[in-house]
Amino acid sequence: MTEALKLVPKAEAQQTMKDFKSDQEVRWCPGCGDYAILAAVQGFMPELGLARENIVFVSGIGCSSRFPYYMNTYGMHSIHGRAPAIATGLATSRRDLSVWVVTGDGDALSIGGNHLIHALRRNVNLKILLFNNRIYGLTKGQYSPTSETGKITKSTPMGSLDAPFNPVSLAIGAEASFVARTVDSDRKHLTEVLRQAAAHPGTALVEIYQNCNIFNDGAFEPLKDRDQAKEAVIRLEHGQPIRFGADNDKGVVRDQATGDLKVVTVTPENEGDILVHDAHAASPTTAFALSRLADPDTLHQTPIGVFRSTNRPVYDTQMADQLEAAIEQKGKGDLGALLAGNDTWTVVG
Amino acid sequence: MTSQVSSPAEQAVPAEQPSGAAVPSPVDAGPPPAKEVRRLDRVIIRFAGDSGDGMQLTGDRFTSETASFGNDLSTLPNFPAEIRAPAGTLPGVSSFQLHFADHDILTPGDAPDVLVAMNPAALKANLADVPRGGEIIVNTDEFAKRAMAKVGYATSPLEDGTLDAYNVHPVPLTTLTIEALKDFGLSRKESERSKNMFALGLLSWMYHRPTDNTEKFLRKKFAKKPEIAEANVAAFRAGWNFGETTEDFAVSYEVAPATSAFPAGTYRNISGNLALSYGLIAAARQADLPLYLGSYPITPASDILHELSKHKNFGVRTFQAEDEIAGIGAALGAAFGGALAVTTTSGPGVALKSETIGLAVSLELPLLIVDIQRGGPSTGLPTKTEQADLLQAMYGRNGEAPVPIVAPKTPADCFDAALDAARIALTYRTPVFLLSDGYLANGSEPWRIPEPDELPDLRTRFATGPNHTLADGTEVFWPYKRDPETLARPWAVPGTPGLEHRIGGIEKQDGTGNISYDPANHDFMVRTRQAKTDGVTVPDLTVDDPSGTARTLVLGWGSTYGPITAAVRRVRAAGDEIAQAHLRHLNPFPANLGDVLKQYDRVVVPEMNLGQLATLLRARYLVDVRSHTQVSGMPFKAAQLADVLKEAIDD
């Protein structure tokens, strides 16, 4: 088992997807992308082989945040934006748990933006699944911090003025050690990304493009439509040249003049220049540049997969180490001695 | 001489009264000293200087010396919110008042008998508080024209008659300090910095304080800069010797240890925040749970975060969060995981935490919310005290979200109050407010150190298996099935097989905990949560009414205990009858409170707010109370409170 999960007790018997389904009726809108993600997560969990009682899902508020109710694990549906903070308290005090955060674009990037970036920089052992549908669903259709500029919604009848966040760029800027992007409808890819996230020691952020068929239907269609996807999706695989396109004829190269990345048509002359994806690179520079390739309006040239997966010290491990070091240096705490301190006097009765 | 010595009559009644006429009395034992020594029963000293003059440190050290000597004492640090306010200005004045006595005392004292003024600003800012005849030690070196002009002295108060009514000791503290340190090879500026230690040495001589620990303290504090340590020790000794040799200080004073005021035991001096920190560590030990603090720095609560951070060898985890909301969020997450979870803050932080407190009410998990109240609204007075968060603690949430409230009454009592708050949180699975304030947090007093085995047993049980049988005989776990007595729900922590369950902020179905929007269920759950809080066991209110015939009751809560009790002593010493009671539990109130209120013709409720407890009492018991309020950022003065009580009695 990986470093990330070595303290979490293992399941005694083989588990199945059914073990992870709670008895609660799933109440998302019919056709919601959340169903596919729920099925993928429930289907993936048995693979981890962890004791179910040592898995916790914590969520904030929003459609996606109903997720924990449907998982037959421990769970908490908390308050808007605060799930990373609550999960941090749980994960740092209970290293025998596998703690997952389920959040949405509004929950994680708007009201909870502060907690998200700080969880990422601390590198607490959390797996954060960010369901990004680029819209507010639960409040019925206002634009979100990932909506494209000019979005016409109930609260922006003349078009939204805000420039959107790119969650992957944001996470890399916040010192995230693991950042990935995947799509609700691509179960195989989603599962593979979850697999890598679960194995990562520290905070893993997984952005999942998720369709809201009520308020923002088809938002990710360019990535899902078989024909369009060939030109729109760039699949990142560690150690592989970054190529895509109908005949795999496009590639990503570094612009020698600016250092930035650009897409070229692959020719025998430039084939050797095609960037080989290195998710484990110590520097976040290239991962960040990859996150900027996508056009926020058309979604063309959208990389999916693991952008960055690097090892750095894990907060909860270090916190536990400090406790141990304190005991080594000072001995286990003696309450009587603590209360007495150094300056006392005695009154005889 | 001045008014340092209390009259024999006053000494017989250990009341907190203005010091009376001087009655010199020779010391009875030992050979006659070189200088006259007078015995006092109590003294109030105020050290005042610029924010950078080290007055808080000086006061702390004098307090420590006094504590180890065995006097009863009470302190009042008073400093600006700015770390270094402009030098030499009135807003930049920092002071530390210490009251010590040979009997038990309750407050830092109303008016200083001795003022140490390190500069013109310190003199100007504090002079009005010194009674005529009081003793003033001034650092004459700082009384240059410009420094005096800065605070509006056109002529020197040392020469123009301003101080004629006082017993003034002009001392060139800066010059003497520099002279004493001339062989240390320090710059003038470095030498000057030790002038507070010179002043401390002088005062230590005047009041016969033991000095060993101060020298030890200085050597430890400056362990990395031994030459600075030795310079400070030298300045301290020079100050002592100055008192011993100079003609200006003809008399020194003794204040005997307050042995008879204290039950037998081992004592130390302790501040409210330190006592509260120790209370939390002790509560975790008594509950056999790990302590988890999620906090964001805020004055005057930060010292609890600092203190707990030092004790990782007790298994204490401290998490400095990105904001107040994350501080309580992390604590709540740790509570879900089975820790004794705490968040510490002050009023503005409570405002930010409100939504999470509501979630904790709904989740029914144990959580301590420590609010070290300060002046408000908004940023208000960060370094000054107030009791104006009572209604915020009581009602400051959306929906019906009752939270028990516990309030310590003295610095040392913060220890017991923390244990009591933990008891309620763990027994009833509820967030609990612990309402301290800036006055308790930074003030200090002697504390009888408890033996760990005297502490209450706070052990609690996690759920380990099914607690309900369905109609078909299936055994299940219901996270919201309650203990019939306490109405507490089971605490089932992750990692417990078979008890997997989901909790959340949405209304839960009674028993199963599943989401429920059923109107009748919501009504039931709201009433049940209220009933759980109302049912928290708190001891009956005890009334101190020595004659049993008083017609006026004074009722307080929290940190006003000291000033109220001191005022009550004055009233009684003057021959009037008054009953006194003090609330530790503000929610729920003690069961007998209504009856107590109805027993008296008049009930006076002094508070450092605009009448928040009075509002609660009137609403709950339909009893009119006389609300006496003060929101100056400073604690009540006993003398003024006594007048208020006297007026009520005579009314």
PDB file of N, CA and C in Angstrom, chain A residues 255-323:
ATOM      1  N   ASP A 255       7.835  27.112 -26.686  1.00  0.00           N
ATOM      2  CA  ASP A 255       8.224  28.224 -27.538  1.00  0.00           C
ATOM      3  C   ASP A 255       9.575  28.723 -27.052  1.00  0.00           C
ATOM      4  N   GLN A 256      10.591  28.577 -27.883  1.00  0.00           N
ATOM      5  CA  GLN A 256      11.948  28.898 -27.435  1.00  0.00           C
ATOM      6  C   GLN A 256      12.103  30.385 -27.109  1.00  0.00           C
ATOM      7  N   ALA A 257      11.280  31.204 -27.747  1.00  0.00           N
ATOM      8  CA  ALA A 257      11.424  32.648 -27.541  1.00  0.00           C
ATOM      9  C   ALA A 257      10.862  33.077 -26.187  1.00  0.00           C
ATOM     10  N   THR A 258       9.708  32.510 -25.803  1.00  0.00           N
ATOM     11  CA  THR A 258       9.034  32.982 -24.590  1.00  0.00           C
ATOM     12  C   THR A 258       9.105  31.974 -23.448  1.00  0.00           C
ATOM     13  N   GLY A 259       9.408  30.734 -23.759  1.00  0.00           N
ATOM     14  CA  GLY A 259       9.389  29.690 -22.723  1.00  0.00           C
ATOM     15  C   GLY A 259       7.997  29.139 -22.512  1.00  0.00           C
ATOM     16  N   ASP A 260       7.005  29.750 -23.140  1.00  0.00           N
ATOM     17  CA  ASP A 260       5.622  29.302 -22.989  1.00  0.00           C
ATOM     18  C   ASP A 260       5.397  28.029 -23.813  1.00  0.00           C
ATOM     19  N   LEU A 261       4.238  27.425 -23.631  1.00  0.00           N
ATOM     20  CA  LEU A 261       3.909  26.237 -24.419  1.00  0.00           C
ATOM     21  C   LEU A 261       2.995  26.637 -25.571  1.00  0.00           C
ATOM     22  N   LYS A 262       3.111  25.900 -26.679  1.00  0.00           N
ATOM     23  CA  LYS A 262       2.196  26.150 -27.796  1.00  0.00           C
ATOM     24  C   LYS A 262       1.926  24.835 -28.518  1.00  0.00           C
ATOM     25  N   VAL A 263       0.842  24.840 -29.251  1.00  0.00           N
ATOM     26  CA  VAL A 263       0.458  23.644 -29.997  1.00  0.00           C
ATOM     27  C   VAL A 263       0.943  23.782 -31.436  1.00  0.00           C
ATOM     28  N   VAL A 264       1.542  22.719 -31.927  1.00  0.00           N
ATOM     29  CA  VAL A 264       2.007  22.723 -33.328  1.00  0.00           C
ATOM     30  C   VAL A 264       1.484  21.482 -34.030  1.00  0.00           C
ATOM     31  N   THR A 265       1.480  21.530 -35.327  1.00  0.00           N
ATOM     32  CA  THR A 265       1.227  20.324 -36.104  1.00  0.00           C
ATOM     33  C   THR A 265       2.539  19.548 -36.159  1.00  0.00           C
ATOM     34  N   VAL A 266       2.434  18.270 -35.831  1.00  0.00           N
ATOM     35  CA  VAL A 266       3.662  17.474 -35.717  1.00  0.00           C
ATOM     36  C   VAL A 266       4.198  17.161 -37.113  1.00  0.00           C
ATOM     37  N   THR A 267       5.475  17.407 -37.280  1.00  0.00           N
ATOM     38  CA  THR A 267       6.153  17.059 -38.539  1.00  0.00           C
ATOM     39  C   THR A 267       7.383  16.256 -38.164  1.00  0.00           C
ATOM     40  N   PRO A 268       7.954  15.546 -39.135  1.00  0.00           N
ATOM     41  CA  PRO A 268       9.172  14.780 -38.819  1.00  0.00           C
ATOM     42  C   PRO A 268      10.269  15.688 -38.264  1.00  0.00           C
ATOM     43  N   GLU A 269      10.255  16.967 -38.668  1.00  0.00           N
ATOM     44  CA  GLU A 269      11.310  17.879 -38.200  1.00  0.00           C
ATOM     45  C   GLU A 269      11.130  18.245 -36.726  1.00  0.00           C
ATOM     46  N   ASN A 270       9.846  18.451 -36.330  1.00  0.00           N
ATOM     47  CA  ASN A 270       9.660  18.943 -34.943  1.00  0.00           C
ATOM     48  C   ASN A 270       9.266  17.833 -33.977  1.00  0.00           C
ATOM     49  N   GLU A 271       9.173  16.616 -34.473  1.00  0.00           N
ATOM     50  CA  GLU A 271       8.691  15.536 -33.621  1.00  0.00           C
ATOM     51  C   GLU A 271       9.537  15.374 -32.349  1.00  0.00           C
ATOM     52  N   GLY A 272      10.813  15.617 -32.512  1.00  0.00           N
ATOM     53  CA  GLY A 272      11.711  15.475 -31.360  1.00  0.00           C
ATOM     54  C   GLY A 272      11.547  16.584 -30.337  1.00  0.00           C
ATOM     55  N   ASP A 273      10.869  17.657 -30.733  1.00  0.00           N
ATOM     56  CA  ASP A 273      10.687  18.775 -29.804  1.00  0.00           C
ATOM     57  C   ASP A 273       9.425  18.637 -28.962  1.00  0.00           C
ATOM     58  N   ILE A 274       8.585  17.648 -29.305  1.00  0.00           N
ATOM     59  CA  ILE A 274       7.318  17.507 -28.584  1.00  0.00           C
ATOM     60  C   ILE A 274       7.632  17.256 -27.100  1.00  0.00           C
ATOM     61  N   LEU A 275       6.939  18.026 -26.261  1.00  0.00           N
ATOM     62  CA  LEU A 275       7.165  17.954 -24.808  1.00  0.00           C
ATOM     63  C   LEU A 275       6.755  16.584 -24.271  1.00  0.00           C
ATOM     64  N   VAL A 276       7.610  16.012 -23.480  1.00  0.00           N
ATOM     65  CA  VAL A 276       7.261  14.759 -22.787  1.00  0.00           C
ATOM     66  C   VAL A 276       6.728  15.134 -21.406  1.00  0.00           C
ATOM     67  N   HIS A 277       5.533  14.632 -21.082  1.00  0.00           N
ATOM     68  CA  HIS A 277       4.904  15.039 -19.829  1.00  0.00           C
ATOM     69  C   HIS A 277       5.634  14.468 -18.624  1.00  0.00           C
ATOM     70  N   ASP A 278       6.007  15.350 -17.713  1.00  0.00           N
ATOM     71  CA  ASP A 278       6.669  14.924 -16.476  1.00  0.00           C
ATOM     72  C   ASP A 278       5.841  15.424 -15.288  1.00  0.00           C
ATOM     73  N   ALA A 279       4.912  14.573 -14.833  1.00  0.00           N
ATOM     74  CA  ALA A 279       4.037  14.962 -13.706  1.00  0.00           C
ATOM     75  C   ALA A 279       4.832  15.125 -12.421  1.00  0.00           C
ATOM     76  N   HIS A 280       5.998  14.497 -12.352  1.00  0.00           N
ATOM     77  CA  HIS A 280       6.770  14.528 -11.103  1.00  0.00           C
ATOM     78  C   HIS A 280       7.810  15.642 -11.086  1.00  0.00           C
ATOM     79  N   ALA A 281       7.791  16.519 -12.073  1.00  0.00           N
ATOM     80  CA  ALA A 281       8.789  17.588 -12.116  1.00  0.00           C
ATOM     81  C   ALA A 281       8.734  18.412 -10.825  1.00  0.00           C
ATOM     82  N   ALA A 282       9.902  18.735 -10.329  1.00  0.00           N
ATOM     83  CA  ALA A 282       9.942  19.501  -9.081  1.00  0.00           C
ATOM     84  C   ALA A 282       9.360  20.898  -9.295  1.00  0.00           C
ATOM     85  N   SER A 283       9.675  21.490 -10.433  1.00  0.00           N
ATOM     86  CA  SER A 283       9.159  22.835 -10.706  1.00  0.00           C
ATOM     87  C   SER A 283       7.722  22.759 -11.210  1.00  0.00           C
ATOM     88  N   PRO A 284       6.857  23.639 -10.730  1.00  0.00           N
ATOM     89  CA  PRO A 284       5.467  23.633 -11.202  1.00  0.00           C
ATOM     90  C   PRO A 284       5.287  24.393 -12.514  1.00  0.00           C
ATOM     91  N   THR A 285       6.352  24.927 -13.053  1.00  0.00           N
ATOM     92  CA  THR A 285       6.242  25.848 -14.190  1.00  0.00           C
ATOM     93  C   THR A 285       5.549  25.214 -15.390  1.00  0.00           C
ATOM     94  N   THR A 286       5.988  24.043 -15.789  1.00  0.00           N
ATOM     95  CA  THR A 286       5.418  23.429 -16.986  1.00  0.00           C
ATOM     96  C   THR A 286       3.985  22.966 -16.741  1.00  0.00           C
ATOM     97  N   ALA A 287       3.740  22.447 -15.548  1.00  0.00           N
ATOM     98  CA  ALA A 287       2.369  22.040 -15.224  1.00  0.00           C
ATOM     99  C   ALA A 287       1.442  23.247 -15.311  1.00  0.00           C
ATOM    100  N   PHE A 288       1.928  24.381 -14.827  1.00  0.00           N
ATOM    101  CA  PHE A 288       1.116  25.593 -14.896  1.00  0.00           C
ATOM    102  C   PHE A 288       0.883  25.996 -16.349  1.00  0.00           C
ATOM    103  N   ALA A 289       1.944  25.936 -17.135  1.00  0.00           N
ATOM    104  CA  ALA A 289       1.805  26.308 -18.546  1.00  0.00           C
ATOM    105  C   ALA A 289       0.796  25.385 -19.233  1.00  0.00           C
ATOM    106  N   LEU A 290       0.825  24.109 -18.890  1.00  0.00           N
ATOM    107  CA  LEU A 290      -0.146  23.174 -19.474  1.00  0.00           C
ATOM    108  C   LEU A 290      -1.575  23.570 -19.096  1.00  0.00           C
ATOM    109  N   SER A 291      -1.715  24.040 -17.835  1.00  0.00           N
ATOM    110  CA  SER A 291      -3.061  24.395 -17.376  1.00  0.00           C
ATOM    111  C   SER A 291      -3.598  25.619 -18.126  1.00  0.00           C
ATOM    112  N   ARG A 292      -2.705  26.374 -18.766  1.00  0.00           N
ATOM    113  CA  ARG A 292      -3.128  27.584 -19.487  1.00  0.00           C
ATOM    114  C   ARG A 292      -3.432  27.316 -20.955  1.00  0.00           C
ATOM    115  N   LEU A 293      -3.228  26.080 -21.417  1.00  0.00           N
ATOM    116  CA  LEU A 293      -3.418  25.799 -22.846  1.00  0.00           C
ATOM    117  C   LEU A 293      -4.872  25.913 -23.270  1.00  0.00           C
ATOM    118  N   ALA A 294      -5.781  25.521 -22.395  1.00  0.00           N
ATOM    119  CA  ALA A 294      -7.189  25.444 -22.779  1.00  0.00           C
ATOM    120  C   ALA A 294      -7.766  26.831 -23.027  1.00  0.00           C
ATOM    121  N   ASP A 295      -8.598  26.949 -24.016  1.00  0.00           N
ATOM    122  CA  ASP A 295      -9.343  28.185 -24.253  1.00  0.00           C
ATOM    123  C   ASP A 295     -10.550  28.168 -23.323  1.00  0.00           C
ATOM    124  N   PRO A 296     -10.674  29.151 -22.419  1.00  0.00           N
ATOM    125  CA  PRO A 296     -11.757  29.086 -21.430  1.00  0.00           C
ATOM    126  C   PRO A 296     -13.151  29.171 -22.058  1.00  0.00           C
ATOM    127  N   ASP A 297     -13.243  29.706 -23.235  1.00  0.00           N
ATOM    128  CA  ASP A 297     -14.560  29.823 -23.858  1.00  0.00           C
ATOM    129  C   ASP A 297     -14.922  28.579 -24.667  1.00  0.00           C
ATOM    130  N   THR A 298     -14.018  28.134 -25.529  1.00  0.00           N
ATOM    131  CA  THR A 298     -14.354  26.993 -26.403  1.00  0.00           C
ATOM    132  C   THR A 298     -13.929  25.659 -25.791  1.00  0.00           C
ATOM    133  N   LEU A 299     -13.064  25.706 -24.784  1.00  0.00           N
ATOM    134  CA  LEU A 299     -12.478  24.509 -24.147  1.00  0.00           C
ATOM    135  C   LEU A 299     -11.558  23.743 -25.079  1.00  0.00           C
ATOM    136  N   HIS A 300     -11.232  24.331 -26.205  1.00  0.00           N
ATOM    137  CA  HIS A 300     -10.269  23.660 -27.080  1.00  0.00           C
ATOM    138  C   HIS A 300      -8.913  23.567 -26.416  1.00  0.00           C
ATOM    139  N   GLN A 301      -8.242  22.466 -26.691  1.00  0.00           N
ATOM    140  CA  GLN A 301      -6.907  22.193 -26.134  1.00  0.00           C
ATOM    141  C   GLN A 301      -6.954  22.092 -24.611  1.00  0.00           C
ATOM    142  N   THR A 302      -7.940  21.329 -24.136  1.00  0.00           N
ATOM    143  CA  THR A 302      -8.045  21.133 -22.684  1.00  0.00           C
ATOM    144  C   THR A 302      -7.282  19.877 -22.262  1.00  0.00           C
ATOM    145  N   PRO A 303      -6.201  20.049 -21.480  1.00  0.00           N
ATOM    146  CA  PRO A 303      -5.518  18.845 -20.999  1.00  0.00           C
ATOM    147  C   PRO A 303      -6.338  18.176 -19.890  1.00  0.00           C
ATOM    148  N   ILE A 304      -6.413  16.876 -19.916  1.00  0.00           N
ATOM    149  CA  ILE A 304      -6.968  16.130 -18.789  1.00  0.00           C
ATOM    150  C   ILE A 304      -5.933  15.091 -18.353  1.00  0.00           C
ATOM    151  N   GLY A 305      -6.080  14.653 -17.096  1.00  0.00           N
ATOM    152  CA  GLY A 305      -5.085  13.743 -16.541  1.00  0.00           C
ATOM    153  C   GLY A 305      -4.378  14.411 -15.372  1.00  0.00           C
ATOM    154  N   VAL A 306      -3.268  13.834 -14.973  1.00  0.00           N
ATOM    155  CA  VAL A 306      -2.542  14.349 -13.808  1.00  0.00           C
ATOM    156  C   VAL A 306      -1.528  15.383 -14.281  1.00  0.00           C
ATOM    157  N   PHE A 307      -1.741  16.624 -13.915  1.00  0.00           N
ATOM    158  CA  PHE A 307      -0.826  17.704 -14.286  1.00  0.00           C
ATOM    159  C   PHE A 307       0.445  17.642 -13.453  1.00  0.00           C
ATOM    160  N   ARG A 308       0.232  17.348 -12.182  1.00  0.00           N
ATOM    161  CA  ARG A 308       1.366  17.460 -11.251  1.00  0.00           C
ATOM    162  C   ARG A 308       1.173  16.468 -10.116  1.00  0.00           C
ATOM    163  N   SER A 309       2.223  15.742  -9.808  1.00  0.00           N
ATOM    164  CA  SER A 309       2.182  14.797  -8.692  1.00  0.00           C
ATOM    165  C   SER A 309       3.576  14.701  -8.120  1.00  0.00           C
ATOM    166  N   THR A 310       3.828  15.509  -7.085  1.00  0.00           N
ATOM    167  CA  THR A 310       5.175  15.537  -6.518  1.00  0.00           C
ATOM    168  C   THR A 310       5.109  15.269  -5.030  1.00  0.00           C
ATOM    169  N   ASN A 311       6.196  14.771  -4.512  1.00  0.00           N
ATOM    170  CA  ASN A 311       6.237  14.497  -3.082  1.00  0.00           C
ATOM    171  C   ASN A 311       6.808  15.669  -2.328  1.00  0.00           C
ATOM    172  N   ARG A 312       6.090  16.091  -1.337  1.00  0.00           N
ATOM    173  CA  ARG A 312       6.688  17.035  -0.382  1.00  0.00           C
ATOM    174  C   ARG A 312       6.101  16.741   0.994  1.00  0.00           C
ATOM    175  N   PRO A 313       6.680  17.295   2.054  1.00  0.00           N
ATOM    176  CA  PRO A 313       6.255  16.894   3.394  1.00  0.00           C
ATOM    177  C   PRO A 313       4.746  17.031   3.592  1.00  0.00           C
ATOM    178  N   VAL A 314       4.184  16.052   4.276  1.00  0.00           N
ATOM    179  CA  VAL A 314       2.741  16.019   4.511  1.00  0.00           C
ATOM    180  C   VAL A 314       2.461  16.592   5.904  1.00  0.00           C
ATOM    181  N   TYR A 315       1.514  17.524   5.949  1.00  0.00           N
ATOM    182  CA  TYR A 315       1.259  18.299   7.165  1.00  0.00           C
ATOM    183  C   TYR A 315       0.962  17.413   8.374  1.00  0.00           C
ATOM    184  N   ASP A 316       0.044  16.480   8.215  1.00  0.00           N
ATOM    185  CA  ASP A 316      -0.364  15.687   9.386  1.00  0.00           C
ATOM    186  C   ASP A 316       0.765  14.783   9.867  1.00  0.00           C
ATOM    187  N   THR A 317       1.607  14.336   8.935  1.00  0.00           N
ATOM    188  CA  THR A 317       2.757  13.527   9.336  1.00  0.00           C
ATOM    189  C   THR A 317       3.717  14.379  10.164  1.00  0.00           C
ATOM    190  N   GLN A 318       3.943  15.591   9.685  1.00  0.00           N
ATOM    191  CA  GLN A 318       4.863  16.478  10.410  1.00  0.00           C
ATOM    192  C   GLN A 318       4.310  16.878  11.774  1.00  0.00           C
ATOM    193  N   MET A 319       2.988  17.065  11.813  1.00  0.00           N
ATOM    194  CA  MET A 319       2.361  17.413  13.087  1.00  0.00           C
ATOM    195  C   MET A 319       2.558  16.276  14.093  1.00  0.00           C
ATOM    196  N   ALA A 320       2.351  15.055  13.625  1.00  0.00           N
ATOM    197  CA  ALA A 320       2.540  13.890  14.500  1.00  0.00           C
ATOM    198  C   ALA A 320       4.011  13.760  14.906  1.00  0.00           C
ATOM    199  N   ASP A 321       4.901  14.056  13.965  1.00  0.00           N
ATOM    200  CA  ASP A 321       6.334  13.985  14.272  1.00  0.00           C
ATOM    201  C   ASP A 321       6.712  14.979  15.371  1.00  0.00           C
ATOM    202  N   GLN A 322       6.109  16.172  15.307  1.00  0.00           N
ATOM    203  CA  GLN A 322       6.423  17.169  16.344  1.00  0.00           C
ATOM    204  C   GLN A 322       5.957  16.697  17.724  1.00  0.00           C
ATOM    205  N   LEU A 323       4.812  16.034  17.754  1.00  0.00           N
ATOM    206  CA  LEU A 323       4.332  15.512  19.032  1.00  0.00           C
ATOM    207  C   LEU A 323       5.303  14.474  19.579  1.00  0.00           C
TER     208      LEU A 323
END
